[in-house]
Amino acid sequence: MHSSPLTRLTRRQALLAGASFCCLGASAQSAADFHEVAPGIHFRRGADEDVTKQNADAIANIGFIIGHNAVAVIDPGGSLADGERLRAAIRQTTQLPIKYVVMSHVHPDHIFGAPAFQKDQPQFVAHAQFPRTLALREQFYRKRLEVTLGKERAGAGVAPTMLVQDHAEIDLGGRVLTLEAHKAAHTDCDLSVFDSTTGTLLPADLLFVERVPSLDGSLRGWLAELKALKTRPARRAIPGHGPTSVDWPSGADNLERYLSVLLRETREAIAQGKDIEAAVSSVAQGERSRWKLFDDYNGHNVTQAFKELEWEQ
Ligand SMILES: [Zn+2]
């Protein structure tokens, strides 16, 4: 049984939960930062920083895929400024129309650049759950980003025009991308992309590498979705954070280990009668040296895991 965290948290709690991982950072980047990960797949690595005025929230891995007839954007960037740089990078590479803008999930570091593509009139593609979660959080995310970047550079959430319930395909001409809407995992609206032409999986934030993951959906759900994704016939994956390409499925090993430790040690803390504060200070501490930004996110992850697991039978 997978349920959205929003069904268990108050709106205020959900907003606060979302607030802590939406805005990690990268220094100001240009079109030259995009490189071809696989034939026709161009990506930019986001740095592991918090959002600053200088980095313009360009902190997630974002990019585009080129077919014979069209281009698909796979996450439009962390701000309007970031989205405009991505669009400029596309135009330096191809003049084919941008027909799809895939929004992998609701976190603003991935999607607030979407307004930069409205003039292209693409299909804005997202998980069926995305509109509901965006409605709960968009205003909070936007105001928070406007404080750091200024109103004119912050961008906004854009309503999807194409929703994915389960699976969908988008055809770029001689290149069909398969989209999968996942059950609650990293968030309650994770959408992954698979390019069979090159055997490349684009799981967005279902895959964190080097940077500690943030949990905003379901811990048990994330482990289940990861297990299923590992069976995909992909030779490489493009994480939402970290290097722009890792081998697959071995590239998921560290994340799977961290999530498994988080699950096991949170259950043990609950069984020992610890409260959340005690669990936060003890759970998954053995992972500390293995991840960037560990101290910024592990406590939040333990809190999320504790709330999910404390009533399980
Ligand atoms: Zn995310």
PDB file of N, CA, C and O in Angstrom, residues 207-236:
ATOM      1  N   LEU A 207      17.147   8.683  -8.196  1.00  0.00           N
ATOM      2  CA  LEU A 207      18.552   8.297  -8.076  1.00  0.00           C
ATOM      3  C   LEU A 207      19.411   9.492  -7.652  1.00  0.00           C
ATOM      4  O   LEU A 207      19.532  10.472  -8.392  1.00  0.00           O
ATOM      5  N   PHE A 208      19.945   9.417  -6.452  1.00  0.00           N
ATOM      6  CA  PHE A 208      20.950  10.367  -5.975  1.00  0.00           C
ATOM      7  C   PHE A 208      22.289   9.638  -5.958  1.00  0.00           C
ATOM      8  O   PHE A 208      22.363   8.491  -5.520  1.00  0.00           O
ATOM      9  N   VAL A 209      23.336  10.321  -6.406  1.00  0.00           N
ATOM     10  CA  VAL A 209      24.683   9.753  -6.355  1.00  0.00           C
ATOM     11  C   VAL A 209      25.603  10.785  -5.691  1.00  0.00           C
ATOM     12  O   VAL A 209      25.546  11.971  -6.031  1.00  0.00           O
ATOM     13  N   GLU A 210      26.369  10.353  -4.747  1.00  0.00           N
ATOM     14  CA  GLU A 210      27.359  11.160  -4.008  1.00  0.00           C
ATOM     15  C   GLU A 210      26.715  12.116  -3.008  1.00  0.00           C
ATOM     16  O   GLU A 210      27.175  12.251  -1.886  1.00  0.00           O
ATOM     17  N   ARG A 211      25.632  12.763  -3.393  1.00  0.00           N
ATOM     18  CA  ARG A 211      24.931  13.675  -2.491  1.00  0.00           C
ATOM     19  C   ARG A 211      23.847  12.888  -1.756  1.00  0.00           C
ATOM     20  O   ARG A 211      23.111  12.118  -2.373  1.00  0.00           O
ATOM     21  N   VAL A 212      23.738  13.087  -0.442  1.00  0.00           N
ATOM     22  CA  VAL A 212      22.776  12.301   0.333  1.00  0.00           C
ATOM     23  C   VAL A 212      21.359  12.562  -0.200  1.00  0.00           C
ATOM     24  O   VAL A 212      21.008  13.687  -0.537  1.00  0.00           O
ATOM     25  N   PRO A 213      20.551  11.512  -0.333  1.00  0.00           N
ATOM     26  CA  PRO A 213      19.196  11.709  -0.856  1.00  0.00           C
ATOM     27  C   PRO A 213      18.301  12.439   0.140  1.00  0.00           C
ATOM     28  O   PRO A 213      18.609  12.502   1.332  1.00  0.00           O
ATOM     29  N   SER A 214      17.203  12.969  -0.349  1.00  0.00           N
ATOM     30  CA  SER A 214      16.191  13.552   0.541  1.00  0.00           C
ATOM     31  C   SER A 214      14.888  12.784   0.351  1.00  0.00           C
ATOM     32  O   SER A 214      14.487  12.484  -0.776  1.00  0.00           O
ATOM     33  N   LEU A 215      14.267  12.458   1.448  1.00  0.00           N
ATOM     34  CA  LEU A 215      13.050  11.639   1.442  1.00  0.00           C
ATOM     35  C   LEU A 215      11.825  12.529   1.626  1.00  0.00           C
ATOM     36  O   LEU A 215      11.676  13.185   2.649  1.00  0.00           O
ATOM     37  N   ASP A 216      10.930  12.510   0.635  1.00  0.00           N
ATOM     38  CA  ASP A 216       9.733  13.356   0.660  1.00  0.00           C
ATOM     39  C   ASP A 216       8.507  12.565   0.202  1.00  0.00           C
ATOM     40  O   ASP A 216       7.494  13.138  -0.166  1.00  0.00           O
ATOM     41  N   GLY A 217       8.660  11.226   0.161  1.00  0.00           N
ATOM     42  CA  GLY A 217       7.546  10.411  -0.320  1.00  0.00           C
ATOM     43  C   GLY A 217       7.334   9.232   0.610  1.00  0.00           C
ATOM     44  O   GLY A 217       6.689   9.349   1.640  1.00  0.00           O
ATOM     45  N   SER A 218       7.927   8.093   0.240  1.00  0.00           N
ATOM     46  CA  SER A 218       7.805   6.880   1.050  1.00  0.00           C
ATOM     47  C   SER A 218       9.120   6.107   1.003  1.00  0.00           C
ATOM     48  O   SER A 218       9.608   5.787  -0.085  1.00  0.00           O
ATOM     49  N   LEU A 219       9.657   5.812   2.167  1.00  0.00           N
ATOM     50  CA  LEU A 219      10.914   5.063   2.221  1.00  0.00           C
ATOM     51  C   LEU A 219      10.731   3.644   1.674  1.00  0.00           C
ATOM     52  O   LEU A 219      11.512   3.183   0.832  1.00  0.00           O
ATOM     53  N   ARG A 220       9.688   2.972   2.145  1.00  0.00           N
ATOM     54  CA  ARG A 220       9.448   1.617   1.630  1.00  0.00           C
ATOM     55  C   ARG A 220       9.114   1.661   0.151  1.00  0.00           C
ATOM     56  O   ARG A 220       9.541   0.811  -0.632  1.00  0.00           O
ATOM     57  N   GLY A 221       8.370   2.679  -0.245  1.00  0.00           N
ATOM     58  CA  GLY A 221       8.032   2.837  -1.657  1.00  0.00           C
ATOM     59  C   GLY A 221       9.262   3.080  -2.513  1.00  0.00           C
ATOM     60  O   GLY A 221       9.403   2.514  -3.603  1.00  0.00           O
ATOM     61  N   TRP A 222      10.188   3.884  -2.014  1.00  0.00           N
ATOM     62  CA  TRP A 222      11.401   4.209  -2.793  1.00  0.00           C
ATOM     63  C   TRP A 222      12.237   2.950  -3.002  1.00  0.00           C
ATOM     64  O   TRP A 222      12.708   2.670  -4.115  1.00  0.00           O
ATOM     65  N   LEU A 223      12.391   2.169  -1.950  1.00  0.00           N
ATOM     66  CA  LEU A 223      13.164   0.924  -2.092  1.00  0.00           C
ATOM     67  C   LEU A 223      12.508  -0.012  -3.109  1.00  0.00           C
ATOM     68  O   LEU A 223      13.187  -0.655  -3.910  1.00  0.00           O
ATOM     69  N   ALA A 224      11.185  -0.071  -3.085  1.00  0.00           N
ATOM     70  CA  ALA A 224      10.474  -0.947  -4.029  1.00  0.00           C
ATOM     71  C   ALA A 224      10.629  -0.441  -5.472  1.00  0.00           C
ATOM     72  O   ALA A 224      10.876  -1.230  -6.398  1.00  0.00           O
ATOM     73  N   GLU A 225      10.502   0.858  -5.658  1.00  0.00           N
ATOM     74  CA  GLU A 225      10.631   1.413  -7.015  1.00  0.00           C
ATOM     75  C   GLU A 225      12.058   1.251  -7.541  1.00  0.00           C
ATOM     76  O   GLU A 225      12.284   0.975  -8.716  1.00  0.00           O
ATOM     77  N   LEU A 226      13.028   1.416  -6.628  1.00  0.00           N
ATOM     78  CA  LEU A 226      14.429   1.263  -7.025  1.00  0.00           C
ATOM     79  C   LEU A 226      14.717  -0.175  -7.462  1.00  0.00           C
ATOM     80  O   LEU A 226      15.402  -0.417  -8.469  1.00  0.00           O
ATOM     81  N   LYS A 227      14.162  -1.104  -6.713  1.00  0.00           N
ATOM     82  CA  LYS A 227      14.345  -2.519  -7.049  1.00  0.00           C
ATOM     83  C   LYS A 227      13.793  -2.818  -8.447  1.00  0.00           C
ATOM     84  O   LYS A 227      14.434  -3.518  -9.254  1.00  0.00           O
ATOM     85  N   ALA A 228      12.629  -2.267  -8.726  1.00  0.00           N
ATOM     86  CA  ALA A 228      12.025  -2.475 -10.053  1.00  0.00           C
ATOM     87  C   ALA A 228      12.842  -1.783 -11.146  1.00  0.00           C
ATOM     88  O   ALA A 228      13.071  -2.354 -12.220  1.00  0.00           O
ATOM     89  N   LEU A 229      13.303  -0.569 -10.864  1.00  0.00           N
ATOM     90  CA  LEU A 229      14.091   0.165 -11.866  1.00  0.00           C
ATOM     91  C   LEU A 229      15.387  -0.564 -12.198  1.00  0.00           C
ATOM     92  O   LEU A 229      15.875  -0.510 -13.330  1.00  0.00           O
ATOM     93  N   LYS A 230      15.934  -1.263 -11.213  1.00  0.00           N
ATOM     94  CA  LYS A 230      17.207  -1.961 -11.439  1.00  0.00           C
ATOM     95  C   LYS A 230      17.078  -3.103 -12.453  1.00  0.00           C
ATOM     96  O   LYS A 230      18.074  -3.558 -13.004  1.00  0.00           O
ATOM     97  N   THR A 231      15.865  -3.541 -12.696  1.00  0.00           N
ATOM     98  CA  THR A 231      15.664  -4.614 -13.675  1.00  0.00           C
ATOM     99  C   THR A 231      15.558  -4.056 -15.102  1.00  0.00           C
ATOM    100  O   THR A 231      15.508  -4.829 -16.062  1.00  0.00           O
ATOM    101  N   ARG A 232      15.497  -2.755 -15.248  1.00  0.00           N
ATOM    102  CA  ARG A 232      15.405  -2.150 -16.591  1.00  0.00           C
ATOM    103  C   ARG A 232      16.664  -2.464 -17.407  1.00  0.00           C
ATOM    104  O   ARG A 232      17.772  -2.445 -16.874  1.00  0.00           O
ATOM    105  N   PRO A 233      16.494  -2.700 -18.685  1.00  0.00           N
ATOM    106  CA  PRO A 233      17.654  -3.025 -19.533  1.00  0.00           C
ATOM    107  C   PRO A 233      18.437  -1.779 -19.934  1.00  0.00           C
ATOM    108  O   PRO A 233      18.626  -1.496 -21.111  1.00  0.00           O
ATOM    109  N   ALA A 234      18.883  -1.026 -18.940  1.00  0.00           N
ATOM    110  CA  ALA A 234      19.645   0.198 -19.201  1.00  0.00           C
ATOM    111  C   ALA A 234      21.118  -0.062 -18.950  1.00  0.00           C
ATOM    112  O   ALA A 234      21.478  -0.807 -18.038  1.00  0.00           O
ATOM    113  N   ARG A 235      21.968   0.579 -19.756  1.00  0.00           N
ATOM    114  CA  ARG A 235      23.405   0.437 -19.502  1.00  0.00           C
ATOM    115  C   ARG A 235      23.931   1.603 -18.685  1.00  0.00           C
ATOM    116  O   ARG A 235      24.998   1.515 -18.081  1.00  0.00           O
ATOM    117  N   ARG A 236      23.193   2.697 -18.690  1.00  0.00           N
ATOM    118  CA  ARG A 236      23.603   3.847 -17.880  1.00  0.00           C
ATOM    119  C   ARG A 236      22.362   4.536 -17.336  1.00  0.00           C
ATOM    120  O   ARG A 236      21.258   4.337 -17.846  1.00  0.00           O
TER     121      ARG A 236
END
